[in-house]
Structures are given as structure tokens and as C-alpha cells.
């Protein structure tokens, strides 16, 4: 894949699906690749923030939050705890 930093999630998924039967090679400008990594990290941080917002807005089911954000349950538990939220306390309050 040439200009990998300019790809989108759909093209990236198609590319990665070739992994089982093709050698994958990406070519990108190192500065652009760094920008791409930075953008992906920013997106991950945004999804983690959204997970906390969803919990605070009443979606107190980790599985549902995972479906909405694409984050793993482990990550969601870590993010909630880092935000001072104890997911287990939800059951005690009801």
C-alpha cells in the first residue's frame, strides 16, 4: 500500500484482510506516518472519553459501551476507574 498515511479505515481493513495469503508492505513518508499514528492515538483518547460520557449519561452497561465505541471491556473498565467511576458500585446503588 503506497501512501499508507492517507488511507481510510475501510481500505485499511481490506488491506489487512490480505494478511493470510499475501505479503503486506506499506510505504509512507515518515513525517506523515507519525501524523497518522498521532491521529490514531487521538481517536483512541476520544473514544475513551466518549465511554466515560456514555456511562455518565446513563449507559451503565460495559458491553453496550464496548459495542458503541469499539473499545474492549478491559479498556472500558480501566478508563472508568481512571475517571473515578467504580462500575461495580452501579449494582449496589440499584
GROMACS .gro file of C-alpha atoms in nm:
model
   94
    1UNK     CA    1   0.000   0.000   0.000
    2UNK     CA    2   0.154   0.326  -0.109
    3UNK     CA    3   0.080   0.644   0.086
    4UNK     CA    4  -0.046   0.439   0.380
    5UNK     CA    5  -0.087   0.751   0.589
    6UNK     CA    6  -0.360   0.870   0.353
    7UNK     CA    7  -0.572   0.557   0.375
    8UNK     CA    8  -0.910   0.532   0.544
    9UNK     CA    9  -1.046   0.263   0.778
   10UNK     CA   10  -1.232   0.078   0.500
   11UNK     CA   11  -0.924   0.050   0.276
   12UNK     CA   12  -0.710  -0.038   0.576
   13UNK     CA   13  -0.946  -0.323   0.667
   14UNK     CA   14  -0.940  -0.462   0.311
   15UNK     CA   15  -0.561  -0.437   0.311
   16UNK     CA   16  -0.528  -0.615   0.646
   17UNK     CA   17  -0.762  -0.895   0.536
   18UNK     CA   18  -0.496  -0.995   0.281
   19UNK     CA   19  -0.258  -1.087   0.564
   20UNK     CA   20  -0.324  -1.461   0.540
   21UNK     CA   21  -0.221  -1.502   0.179
   22UNK     CA   22  -0.010  -1.205   0.079
   23UNK     CA   23   0.297  -1.020   0.199
   24UNK     CA   24   0.185  -0.678   0.319
   25UNK     CA   25   0.410  -0.379   0.255
   26UNK     CA   26   0.325  -0.020   0.334
   27UNK     CA   27   0.507   0.284   0.210
   28UNK     CA   28   0.463   0.620   0.370
   29UNK     CA   29   0.651   0.938   0.435
   30UNK     CA   30   0.791   0.910   0.787
   31UNK     CA   31   0.654   1.250   0.885
   32UNK     CA   32   0.311   1.154   0.751
   33UNK     CA   33   0.328   0.818   0.924
   34UNK     CA   34   0.396   0.996   1.251
   35UNK     CA   35   0.095   1.220   1.188
   36UNK     CA   36  -0.114   0.911   1.118
   37UNK     CA   37  -0.005   0.747   1.445
   38UNK     CA   38  -0.081   1.070   1.631
   39UNK     CA   39  -0.428   1.086   1.477
   40UNK     CA   40  -0.499   0.725   1.570
   41UNK     CA   41  -0.387   0.787   1.928
   42UNK     CA   42  -0.609   1.095   1.939
   43UNK     CA   43  -0.903   0.889   1.816
   44UNK     CA   44  -0.839   0.628   2.085
   45UNK     CA   45  -0.835   0.900   2.352
   46UNK     CA   46  -1.159   1.043   2.215
   47UNK     CA   47  -1.328   0.701   2.226
   48UNK     CA   48  -1.218   0.656   2.586
   49UNK     CA   49  -1.363   0.995   2.673
   50UNK     CA   50  -1.687   0.902   2.496
   51UNK     CA   51  -1.702   0.580   2.701
   52UNK     CA   52  -1.696   0.783   3.023
   53UNK     CA   53  -1.957   1.024   2.886
   54UNK     CA   54  -2.184   0.733   2.790
   55UNK     CA   55  -2.158   0.593   3.143
   56UNK     CA   56  -2.231   0.933   3.297
   57UNK     CA   57  -2.528   0.977   3.062
   58UNK     CA   58  -2.684   0.655   3.187
   59UNK     CA   59  -2.545   0.379   2.966
   60UNK     CA   60  -2.415   0.179   3.261
   61UNK     CA   61  -2.351  -0.145   3.074
   62UNK     CA   62  -1.988  -0.207   2.979
   63UNK     CA   63  -2.083  -0.442   2.695
   64UNK     CA   64  -2.312  -0.178   2.541
   65UNK     CA   65  -2.041   0.087   2.574
   66UNK     CA   66  -1.798  -0.150   2.405
   67UNK     CA   67  -2.036  -0.202   2.115
   68UNK     CA   68  -2.086   0.173   2.080
   69UNK     CA   69  -1.717   0.264   2.094
   70UNK     CA   70  -1.534  -0.045   1.970
   71UNK     CA   71  -1.327  -0.049   2.290
   72UNK     CA   72  -1.260  -0.373   2.477
   73UNK     CA   73  -1.434  -0.435   2.807
   74UNK     CA   74  -1.095  -0.434   2.981
   75UNK     CA   75  -1.016  -0.090   2.838
   76UNK     CA   76  -1.356   0.043   2.939
   77UNK     CA   77  -1.314  -0.079   3.296
   78UNK     CA   78  -0.969   0.083   3.312
   79UNK     CA   79  -1.099   0.413   3.171
   80UNK     CA   80  -1.396   0.423   3.407
   81UNK     CA   81  -1.180   0.353   3.709
   82UNK     CA   82  -0.929   0.620   3.598
   83UNK     CA   83  -1.223   0.864   3.586
   84UNK     CA   84  -1.314   0.778   3.945
   85UNK     CA   85  -1.606   0.556   3.847
   86UNK     CA   86  -1.645   0.213   4.005
   87UNK     CA   87  -1.856   0.007   3.762
   88UNK     CA   88  -1.929  -0.248   4.036
   89UNK     CA   89  -2.089   0.021   4.253
   90UNK     CA   90  -2.372   0.053   4.000
   91UNK     CA   91  -2.517  -0.274   4.124
   92UNK     CA   92  -2.500  -0.162   4.487
   93UNK     CA   93  -2.692   0.159   4.415
   94UNK     CA   94  -2.987  -0.008   4.244
   0.00000   0.00000   0.00000
